[in-house]
Short mmCIF file of C-alpha atoms in Angstrom, two decimals:
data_model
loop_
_atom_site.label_atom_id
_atom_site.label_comp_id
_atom_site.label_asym_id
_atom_site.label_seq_id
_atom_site.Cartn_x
_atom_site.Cartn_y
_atom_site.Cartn_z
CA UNK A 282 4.01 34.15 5.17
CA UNK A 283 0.90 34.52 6.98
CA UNK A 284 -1.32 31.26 8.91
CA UNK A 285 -4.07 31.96 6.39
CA UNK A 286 -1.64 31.79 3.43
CA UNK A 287 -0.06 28.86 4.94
CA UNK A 288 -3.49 27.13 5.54
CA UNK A 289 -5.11 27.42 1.81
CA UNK A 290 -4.89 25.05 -0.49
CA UNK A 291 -6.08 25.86 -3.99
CA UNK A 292 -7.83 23.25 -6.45
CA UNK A 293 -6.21 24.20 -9.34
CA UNK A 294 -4.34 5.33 -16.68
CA UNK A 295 -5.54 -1.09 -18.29
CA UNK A 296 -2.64 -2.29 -20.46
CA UNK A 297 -0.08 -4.70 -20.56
CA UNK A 298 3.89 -3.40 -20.09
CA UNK A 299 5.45 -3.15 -23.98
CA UNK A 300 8.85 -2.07 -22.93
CA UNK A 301 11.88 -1.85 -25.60
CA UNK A 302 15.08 -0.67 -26.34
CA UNK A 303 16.45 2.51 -24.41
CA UNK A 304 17.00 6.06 -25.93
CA UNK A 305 17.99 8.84 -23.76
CA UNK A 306 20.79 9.21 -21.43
CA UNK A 307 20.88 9.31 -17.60
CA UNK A 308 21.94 12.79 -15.46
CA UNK A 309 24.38 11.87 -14.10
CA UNK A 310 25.92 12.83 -10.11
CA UNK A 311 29.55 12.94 -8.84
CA UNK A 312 30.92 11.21 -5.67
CA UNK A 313 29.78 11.58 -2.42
CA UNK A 314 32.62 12.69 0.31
CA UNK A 315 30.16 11.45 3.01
CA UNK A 316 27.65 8.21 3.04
CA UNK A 317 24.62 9.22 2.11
CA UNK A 318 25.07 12.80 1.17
CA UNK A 319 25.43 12.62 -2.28
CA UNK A 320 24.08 14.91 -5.12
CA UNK A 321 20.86 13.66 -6.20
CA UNK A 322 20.60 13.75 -10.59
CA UNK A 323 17.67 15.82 -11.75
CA UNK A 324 14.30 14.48 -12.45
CA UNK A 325 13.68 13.53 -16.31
CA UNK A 326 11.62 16.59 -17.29
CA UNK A 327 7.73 15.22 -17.61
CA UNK A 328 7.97 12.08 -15.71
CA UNK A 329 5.84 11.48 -12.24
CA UNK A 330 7.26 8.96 -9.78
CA UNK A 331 4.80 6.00 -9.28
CA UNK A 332 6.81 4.36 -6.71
CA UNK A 333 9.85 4.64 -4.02
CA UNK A 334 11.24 3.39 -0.71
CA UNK A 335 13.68 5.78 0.75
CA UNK A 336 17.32 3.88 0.80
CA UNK A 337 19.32 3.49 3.77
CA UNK A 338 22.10 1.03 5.07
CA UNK A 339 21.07 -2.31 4.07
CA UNK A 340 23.68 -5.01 5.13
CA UNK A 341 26.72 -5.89 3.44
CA UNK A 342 26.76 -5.74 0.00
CA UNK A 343 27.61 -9.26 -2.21
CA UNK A 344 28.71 -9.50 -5.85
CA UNK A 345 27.67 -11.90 -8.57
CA UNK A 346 24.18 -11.83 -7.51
CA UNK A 347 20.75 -10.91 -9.41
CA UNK A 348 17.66 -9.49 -7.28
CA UNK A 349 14.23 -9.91 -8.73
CA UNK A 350 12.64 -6.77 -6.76
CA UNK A 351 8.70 -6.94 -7.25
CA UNK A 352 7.20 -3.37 -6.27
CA UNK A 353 3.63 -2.07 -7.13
CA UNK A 354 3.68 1.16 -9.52
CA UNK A 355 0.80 3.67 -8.26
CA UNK A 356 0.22 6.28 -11.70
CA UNK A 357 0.56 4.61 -14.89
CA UNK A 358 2.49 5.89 -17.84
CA UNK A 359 5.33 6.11 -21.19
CA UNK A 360 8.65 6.00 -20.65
CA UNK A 361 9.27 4.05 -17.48
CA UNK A 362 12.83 4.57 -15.61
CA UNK A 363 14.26 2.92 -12.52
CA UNK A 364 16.43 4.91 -10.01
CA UNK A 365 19.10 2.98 -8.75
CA UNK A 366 21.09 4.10 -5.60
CA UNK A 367 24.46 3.71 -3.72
CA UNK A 368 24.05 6.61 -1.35
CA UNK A 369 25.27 4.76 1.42
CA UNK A 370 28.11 2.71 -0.20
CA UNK A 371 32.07 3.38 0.19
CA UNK A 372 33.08 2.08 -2.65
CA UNK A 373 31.62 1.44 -6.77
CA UNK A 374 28.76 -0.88 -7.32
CA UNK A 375 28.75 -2.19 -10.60
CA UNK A 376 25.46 -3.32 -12.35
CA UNK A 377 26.09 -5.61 -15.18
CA UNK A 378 22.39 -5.83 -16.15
CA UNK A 379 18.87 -4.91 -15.36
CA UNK A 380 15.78 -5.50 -16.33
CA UNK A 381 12.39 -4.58 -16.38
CA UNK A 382 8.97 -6.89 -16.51
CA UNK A 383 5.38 -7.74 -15.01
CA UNK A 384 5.63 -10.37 -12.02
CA UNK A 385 3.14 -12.82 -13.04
CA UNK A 386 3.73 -14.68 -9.49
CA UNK A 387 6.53 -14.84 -6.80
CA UNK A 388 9.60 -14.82 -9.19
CA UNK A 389 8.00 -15.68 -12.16
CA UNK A 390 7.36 -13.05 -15.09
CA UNK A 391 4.51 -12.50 -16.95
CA UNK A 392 5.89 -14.09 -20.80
CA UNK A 393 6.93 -11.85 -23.21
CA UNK A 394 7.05 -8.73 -20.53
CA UNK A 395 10.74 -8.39 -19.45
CA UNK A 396 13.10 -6.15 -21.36
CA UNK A 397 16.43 -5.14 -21.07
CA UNK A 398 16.91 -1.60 -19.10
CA UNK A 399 20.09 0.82 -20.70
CA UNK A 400 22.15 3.60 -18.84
CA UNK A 401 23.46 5.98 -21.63
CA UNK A 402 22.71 3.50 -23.80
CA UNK A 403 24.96 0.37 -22.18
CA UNK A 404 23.73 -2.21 -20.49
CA UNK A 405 25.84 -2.11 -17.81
CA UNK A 406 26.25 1.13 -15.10
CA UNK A 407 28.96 2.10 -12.60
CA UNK A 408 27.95 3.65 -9.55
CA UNK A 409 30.41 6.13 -7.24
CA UNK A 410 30.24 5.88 -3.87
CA UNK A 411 27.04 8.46 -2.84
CA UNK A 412 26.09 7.84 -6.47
CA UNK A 413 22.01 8.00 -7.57
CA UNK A 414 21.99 7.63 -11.45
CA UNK A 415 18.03 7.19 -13.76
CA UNK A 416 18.10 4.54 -15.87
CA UNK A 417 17.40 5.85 -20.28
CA UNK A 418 13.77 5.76 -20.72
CA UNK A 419 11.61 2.31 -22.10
CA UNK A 420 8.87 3.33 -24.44
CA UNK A 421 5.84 1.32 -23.86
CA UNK A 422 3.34 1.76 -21.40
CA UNK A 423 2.84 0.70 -17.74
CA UNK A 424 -0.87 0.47 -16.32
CA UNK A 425 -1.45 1.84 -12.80
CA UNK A 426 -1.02 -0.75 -10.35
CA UNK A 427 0.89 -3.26 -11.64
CA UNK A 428 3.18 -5.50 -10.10
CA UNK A 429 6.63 -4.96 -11.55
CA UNK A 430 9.46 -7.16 -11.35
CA UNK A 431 12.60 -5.10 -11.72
CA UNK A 432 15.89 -7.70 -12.13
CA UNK A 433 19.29 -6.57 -11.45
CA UNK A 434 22.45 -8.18 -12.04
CA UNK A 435 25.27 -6.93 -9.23
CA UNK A 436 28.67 -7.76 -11.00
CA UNK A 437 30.80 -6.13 -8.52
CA UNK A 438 30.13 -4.61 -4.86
CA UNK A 439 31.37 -4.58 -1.55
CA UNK A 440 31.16 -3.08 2.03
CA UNK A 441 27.82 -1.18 3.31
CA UNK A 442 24.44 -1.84 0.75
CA UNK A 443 22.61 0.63 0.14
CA UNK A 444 18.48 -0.49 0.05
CA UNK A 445 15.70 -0.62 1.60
CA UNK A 446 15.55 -2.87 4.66
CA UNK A 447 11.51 -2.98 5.57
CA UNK A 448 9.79 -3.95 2.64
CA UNK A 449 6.64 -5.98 3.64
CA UNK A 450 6.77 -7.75 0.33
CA UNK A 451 8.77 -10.88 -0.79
CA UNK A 452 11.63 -10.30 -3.42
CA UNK A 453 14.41 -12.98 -4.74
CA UNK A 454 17.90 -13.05 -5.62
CA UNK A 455 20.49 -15.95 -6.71
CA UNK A 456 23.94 -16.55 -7.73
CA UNK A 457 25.20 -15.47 -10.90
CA UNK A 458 23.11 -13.58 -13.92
CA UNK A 459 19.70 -14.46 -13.80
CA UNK A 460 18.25 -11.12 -14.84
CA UNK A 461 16.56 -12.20 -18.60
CA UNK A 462 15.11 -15.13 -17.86
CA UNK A 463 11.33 -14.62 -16.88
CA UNK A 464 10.52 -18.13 -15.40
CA UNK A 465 11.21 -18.28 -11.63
CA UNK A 466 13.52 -21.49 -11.40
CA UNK A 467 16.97 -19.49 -10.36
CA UNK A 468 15.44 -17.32 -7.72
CA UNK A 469 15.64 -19.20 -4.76
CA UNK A 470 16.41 -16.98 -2.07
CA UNK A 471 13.52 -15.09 -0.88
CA UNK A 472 14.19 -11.48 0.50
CA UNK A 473 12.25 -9.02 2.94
CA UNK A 474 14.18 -6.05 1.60
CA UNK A 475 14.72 -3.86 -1.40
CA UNK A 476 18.53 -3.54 -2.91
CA UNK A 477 19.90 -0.99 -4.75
CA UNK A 478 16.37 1.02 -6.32
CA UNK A 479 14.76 3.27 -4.48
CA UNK A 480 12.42 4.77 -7.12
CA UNK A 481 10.33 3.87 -10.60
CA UNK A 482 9.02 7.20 -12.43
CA UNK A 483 7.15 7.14 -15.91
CA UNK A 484 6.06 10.06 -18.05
CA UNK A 485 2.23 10.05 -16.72
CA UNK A 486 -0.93 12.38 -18.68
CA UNK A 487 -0.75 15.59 -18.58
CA UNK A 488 -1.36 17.16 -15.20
CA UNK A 489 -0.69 14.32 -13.59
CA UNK A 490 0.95 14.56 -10.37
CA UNK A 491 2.17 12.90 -7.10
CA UNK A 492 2.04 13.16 -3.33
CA UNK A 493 5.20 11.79 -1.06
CA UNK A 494 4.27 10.28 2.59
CA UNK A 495 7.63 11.09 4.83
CA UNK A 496 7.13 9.04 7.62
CA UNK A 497 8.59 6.17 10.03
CA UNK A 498 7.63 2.73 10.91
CA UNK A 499 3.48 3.68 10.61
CA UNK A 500 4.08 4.90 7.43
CA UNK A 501 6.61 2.17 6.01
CA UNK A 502 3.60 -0.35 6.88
CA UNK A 503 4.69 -2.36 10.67
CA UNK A 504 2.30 -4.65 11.30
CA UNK A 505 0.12 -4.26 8.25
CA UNK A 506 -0.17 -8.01 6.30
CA UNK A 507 2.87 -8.90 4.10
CA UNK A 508 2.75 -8.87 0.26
CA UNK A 509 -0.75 -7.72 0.29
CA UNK A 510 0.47 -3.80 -0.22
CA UNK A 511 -1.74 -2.66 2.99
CA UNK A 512 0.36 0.31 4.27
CA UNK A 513 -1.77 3.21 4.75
CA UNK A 514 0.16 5.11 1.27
CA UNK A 515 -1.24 1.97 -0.65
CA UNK A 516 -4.73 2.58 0.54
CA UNK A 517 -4.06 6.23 -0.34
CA UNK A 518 -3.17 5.20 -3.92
CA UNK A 519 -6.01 3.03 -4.56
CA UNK A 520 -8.54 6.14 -3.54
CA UNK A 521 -6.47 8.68 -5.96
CA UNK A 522 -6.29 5.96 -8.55
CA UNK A 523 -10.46 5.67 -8.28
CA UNK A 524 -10.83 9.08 -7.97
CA UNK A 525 -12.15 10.89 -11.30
CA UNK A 526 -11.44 14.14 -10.06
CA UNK A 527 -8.25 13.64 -8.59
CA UNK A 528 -4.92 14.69 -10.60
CA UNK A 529 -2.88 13.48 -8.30
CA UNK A 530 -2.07 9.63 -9.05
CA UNK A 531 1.80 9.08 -7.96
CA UNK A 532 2.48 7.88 -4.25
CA UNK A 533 5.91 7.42 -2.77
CA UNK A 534 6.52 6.53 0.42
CA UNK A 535 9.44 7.64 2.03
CA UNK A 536 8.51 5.88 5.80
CA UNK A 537 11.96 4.37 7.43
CA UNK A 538 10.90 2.29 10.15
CA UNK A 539 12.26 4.00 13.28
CA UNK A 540 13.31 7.37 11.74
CA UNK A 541 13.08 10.53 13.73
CA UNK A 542 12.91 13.95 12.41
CA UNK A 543 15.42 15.48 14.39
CA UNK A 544 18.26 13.17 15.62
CA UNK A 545 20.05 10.30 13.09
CA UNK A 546 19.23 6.55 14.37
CA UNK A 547 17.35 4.21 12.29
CA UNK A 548 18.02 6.10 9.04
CA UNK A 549 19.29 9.88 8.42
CA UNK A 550 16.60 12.27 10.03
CA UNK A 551 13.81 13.06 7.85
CA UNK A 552 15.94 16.52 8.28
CA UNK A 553 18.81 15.31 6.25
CA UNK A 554 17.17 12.88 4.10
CA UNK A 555 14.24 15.52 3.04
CA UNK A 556 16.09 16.31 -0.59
CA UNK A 557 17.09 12.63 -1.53
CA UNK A 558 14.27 11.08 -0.27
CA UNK A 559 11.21 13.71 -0.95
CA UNK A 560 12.26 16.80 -2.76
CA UNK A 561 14.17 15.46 -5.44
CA UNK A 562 11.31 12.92 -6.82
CA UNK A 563 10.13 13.84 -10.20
CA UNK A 564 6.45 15.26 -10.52
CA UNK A 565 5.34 16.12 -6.93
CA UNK A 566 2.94 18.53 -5.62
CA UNK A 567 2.50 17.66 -1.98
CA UNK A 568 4.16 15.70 1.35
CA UNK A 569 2.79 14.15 3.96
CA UNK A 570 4.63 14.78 7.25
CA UNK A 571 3.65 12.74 9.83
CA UNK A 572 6.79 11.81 11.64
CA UNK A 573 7.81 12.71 15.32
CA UNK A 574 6.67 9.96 17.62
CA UNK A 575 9.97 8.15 17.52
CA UNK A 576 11.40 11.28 18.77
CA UNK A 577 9.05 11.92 21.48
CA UNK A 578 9.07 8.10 23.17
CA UNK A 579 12.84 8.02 22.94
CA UNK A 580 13.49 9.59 26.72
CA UNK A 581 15.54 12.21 25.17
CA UNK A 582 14.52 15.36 26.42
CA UNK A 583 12.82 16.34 23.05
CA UNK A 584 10.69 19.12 23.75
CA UNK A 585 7.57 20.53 21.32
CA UNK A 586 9.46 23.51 20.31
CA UNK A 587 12.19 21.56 19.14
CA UNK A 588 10.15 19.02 17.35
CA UNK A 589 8.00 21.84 16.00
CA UNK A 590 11.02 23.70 15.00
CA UNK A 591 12.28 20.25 13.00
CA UNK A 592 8.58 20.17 11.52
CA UNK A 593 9.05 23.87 10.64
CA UNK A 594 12.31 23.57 8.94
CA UNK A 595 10.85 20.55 7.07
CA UNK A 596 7.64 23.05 5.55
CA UNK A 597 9.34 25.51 4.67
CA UNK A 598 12.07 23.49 2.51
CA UNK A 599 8.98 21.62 0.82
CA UNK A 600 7.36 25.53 0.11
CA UNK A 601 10.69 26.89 -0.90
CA UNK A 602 10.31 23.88 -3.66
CA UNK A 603 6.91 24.60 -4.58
CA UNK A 604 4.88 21.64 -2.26
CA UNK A 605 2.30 21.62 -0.13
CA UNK A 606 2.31 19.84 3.11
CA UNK A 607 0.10 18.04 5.04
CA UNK A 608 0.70 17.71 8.60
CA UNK A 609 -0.75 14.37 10.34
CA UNK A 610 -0.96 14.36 14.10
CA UNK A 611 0.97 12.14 16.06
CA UNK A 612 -1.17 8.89 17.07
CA UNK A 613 -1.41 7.79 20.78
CA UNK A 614 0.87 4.92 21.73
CA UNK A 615 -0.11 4.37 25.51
CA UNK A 616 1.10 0.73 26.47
CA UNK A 617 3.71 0.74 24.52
CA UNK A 618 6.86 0.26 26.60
CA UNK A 619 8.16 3.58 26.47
CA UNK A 620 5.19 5.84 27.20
CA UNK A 621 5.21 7.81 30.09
CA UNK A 622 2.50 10.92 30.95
CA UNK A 623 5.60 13.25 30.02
CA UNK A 624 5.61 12.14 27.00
CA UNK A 625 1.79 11.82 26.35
CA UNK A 626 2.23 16.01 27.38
CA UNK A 627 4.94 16.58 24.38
CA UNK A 628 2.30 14.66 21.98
CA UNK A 629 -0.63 16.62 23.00
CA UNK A 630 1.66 19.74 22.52
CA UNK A 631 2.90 18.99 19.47
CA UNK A 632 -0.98 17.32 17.62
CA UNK A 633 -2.32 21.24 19.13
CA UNK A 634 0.30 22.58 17.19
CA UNK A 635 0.06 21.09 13.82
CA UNK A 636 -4.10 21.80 14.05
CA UNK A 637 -3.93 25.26 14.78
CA UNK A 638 -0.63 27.00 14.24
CA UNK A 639 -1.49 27.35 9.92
CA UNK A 640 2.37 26.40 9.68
CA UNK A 641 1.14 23.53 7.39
CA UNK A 642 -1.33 23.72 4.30
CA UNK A 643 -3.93 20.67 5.48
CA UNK A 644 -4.44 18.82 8.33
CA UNK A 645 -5.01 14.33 8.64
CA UNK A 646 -5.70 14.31 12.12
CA UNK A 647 -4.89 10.54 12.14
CA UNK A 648 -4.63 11.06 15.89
CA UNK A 649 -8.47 11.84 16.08
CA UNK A 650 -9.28 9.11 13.32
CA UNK A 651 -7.66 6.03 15.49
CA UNK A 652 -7.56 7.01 18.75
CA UNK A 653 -10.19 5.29 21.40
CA UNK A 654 -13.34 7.17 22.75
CA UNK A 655 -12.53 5.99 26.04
CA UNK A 656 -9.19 6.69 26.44
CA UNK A 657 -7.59 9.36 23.65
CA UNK A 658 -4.20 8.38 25.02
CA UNK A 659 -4.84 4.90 23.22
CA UNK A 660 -5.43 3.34 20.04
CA UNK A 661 -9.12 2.30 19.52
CA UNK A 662 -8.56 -1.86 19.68
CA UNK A 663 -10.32 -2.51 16.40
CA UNK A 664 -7.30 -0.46 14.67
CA UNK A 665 -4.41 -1.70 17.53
CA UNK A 666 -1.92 -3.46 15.27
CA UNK A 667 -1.10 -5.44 19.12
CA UNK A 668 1.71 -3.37 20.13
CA UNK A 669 -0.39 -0.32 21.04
CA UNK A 670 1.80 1.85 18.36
CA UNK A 671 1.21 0.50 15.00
CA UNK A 672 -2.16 0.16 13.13
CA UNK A 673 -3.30 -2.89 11.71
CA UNK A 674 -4.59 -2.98 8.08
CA UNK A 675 -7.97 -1.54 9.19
CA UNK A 676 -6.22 1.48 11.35
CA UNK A 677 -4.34 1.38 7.78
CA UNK A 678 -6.98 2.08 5.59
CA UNK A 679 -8.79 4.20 8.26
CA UNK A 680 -5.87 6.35 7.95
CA UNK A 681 -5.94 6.50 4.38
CA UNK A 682 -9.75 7.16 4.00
CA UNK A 683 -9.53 9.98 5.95
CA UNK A 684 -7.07 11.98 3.88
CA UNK A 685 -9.42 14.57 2.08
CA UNK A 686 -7.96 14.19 -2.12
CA UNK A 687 -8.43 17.74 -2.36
CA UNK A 688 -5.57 18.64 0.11
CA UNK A 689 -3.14 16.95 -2.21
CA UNK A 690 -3.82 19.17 -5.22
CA UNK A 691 -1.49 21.97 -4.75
CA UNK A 692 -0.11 25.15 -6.72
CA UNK A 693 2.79 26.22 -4.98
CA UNK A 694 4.43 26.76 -8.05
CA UNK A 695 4.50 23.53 -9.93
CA UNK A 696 5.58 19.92 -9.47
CA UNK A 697 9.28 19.23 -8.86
CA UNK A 698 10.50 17.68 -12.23
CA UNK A 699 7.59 19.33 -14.13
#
């Protein structure tokens, strides 16, 4: 496929949550023989994701406990469904009950809003080892941007959890089964991470689609303020969701802080994680790539063709599926501990490649956006998060506003799960 193929990219939801009972049945996936590497269910046909977190190792699993996880849905929609996950567990997680309501504030539930979630019509779900199961579908509608408070009652588990360990937002758990109750008494235990759900998806309007932002620790929001939904994919949502022209509404972010695209480490590589984490979400049109710093300051050897090769590998899986991608330059991190000029040569190598090689379908040359007039192998101060790597909520939303809407409409060949 040619650089000018490669390079064009063709232009081709307020209410309150009234959730009841459950219908349809899940898809369902066998074991996994490996952590991790599990087959993923297929997407309900229609539905759009509206939010994720990619899942990874997440402690040590506990039973009899509930988790109130409050997340922020980005397209609104019919027929929400949760995605629960034990990709990374060795042995069955059992889910007595779960719910699904409107956080109101911290724990507590907006009255009236929480109803009970069903898995082939029973309240309570078994997950293999490696298992991803959709929960049956709750009619009623969910307004974009709404704080949901998704409440899951762990029965039984044991050895590795499977979550999400970076969340930037506060969720709660307790003892026992606390999932129906919507006041906030029980939840006493505040958490930084997400357990066991690693996506929401909801049958959106027509047309509607969704972008996923693969990333590392920029993209899964370090140093941007906590519970105030600043990571530069929320500031992307707010735009689409303001946009009139825009048919792209869903954002997932799939940013593990530390990942790398080539080597395992903090998470699977966004290599081996591409399917779970970005091709198998329901409804999108178009990734994000902007990963590879983590595997340039790591004093590995990593040259630009091999990173370049990784990014390569990455496009033409997302084409193969019908995506677009975006490739985002790599952002300076001189002083932080690990540069070195070498490295500062690999990153200018490897930003020169994803401007001008036509590998990728659009360009978000954060690099150019953030870095400093007066030295381009530094963040600009006014966007320095303080550890001369990660942004700060304005070097957040800078990123974010410079994403041009019209690079996320893409017709590849339709929307996974459409």
């Amino acid at each position: 496929m040619s650089g000018a193929v490669r390079r064009a990219v063709r232009l081709g939801l307020i209410g309150v949550l009234a959730l009841g009972a459950a219908l349809l049945g899940p898809a369902h996936v066998p074991s996994a023989t490996a952590a991790g590497t599990g087959v993923v269910p297929a997407p309900p046909a229609k539905s759009v994701v509206t939010w994720a977190a990619s899942a990874d190792r997440t402690g040590e699993a506990g039973a009899d406990r509930s988790y109130r996880l409050i997340v922020r849905t980005s397209v609104g929609g019919t027929g929400l469904r949760v995605r629960l996950s034990n990709a990374f567990g060795d042995r069955p997680l059992v889910i007595g009950r779960a719910y699904a309501g409107l956080s109101e504030s911290g724990a507590r539930l907006r009255p009236g809003s929480n109803k009970k979630l069903a898995f082939g019509g029973s309240a309570s779900v078994t997950l293999s080892p490696g298992e991803i199961r959709y929960s049956d579908p709750l009619p009623g509608r969910v307004a974009a941007m709404s704080d949901l408070a998704l409440s899951l009652y762990v029965r039984d588990a044991g050895g590795p959890a499977t979550g999400h360990g970076m969340a930037l937002g506060t969720s709660y758990a307790t003892s026992g089964d606390h999932t129906a109750e919507e006041r906030d008494g029980a939840y006493t235990e505040r958490l930084g991470s997400w357990f066991y759900l690693d996506a929401v998806t909801v049958e959106a309007d027509r047309g509607a689609g969704a972008v996923v932002t693969l990333g590392d620790s920029i993209t899964d929001g370090w140093q941007s303020s906590t519970d105030k939904n600043l990571r530069w994919p929320d500031f992307l949502a707010r735009r689409l969701h303001a946009s009139p022209d825009s048919t792209v509404k869903g954002v997932a972010n799939a940013g593990i802080s530390g990942n790398q695209v080539l080597a395992d480490g903090a998470a699977q590589s966004a290599l081996k994680r591409l399917d779970r984490d970005v091709l198998s979400l329901p409804g999108v049109r178009t990734v994000v790539l902007f990963e590879g710093v983590n595997d340039i300051k790591s004093h590995t050897g990593v040259t630009a063709a091999a990173l370049t090769a990784g990014y390569r590998e990455i496009i033409d899986r997302s084409h193969a599926a019908g995506l677009c991608v975006v490739g985002a330059t790599v952002l300076p991190f001189k002083g932080w501990s690990e540069w070195d000029p070498e490295e500062e040569a690999v990153r200018a190598e490897v930003n020169e490649w994803i401007r001008t090689s036509g590998e990728v379908d659009a360009v978000a040359d954060f690099d150019k956006v953030l870095r400093s007039p007066y030295d381009a192998q530094r963040i600009l101060p006014t966007f320095d998060g303080g550890d001369h790597l990660h942004p700060n909520d304005k070097g957040m939303q800078a990123m974010a506003d410079s994403v041009a809407l019209t690079s996320l409409e893409c017709d590849r060949g339709g929307a996974t799960g459409r």
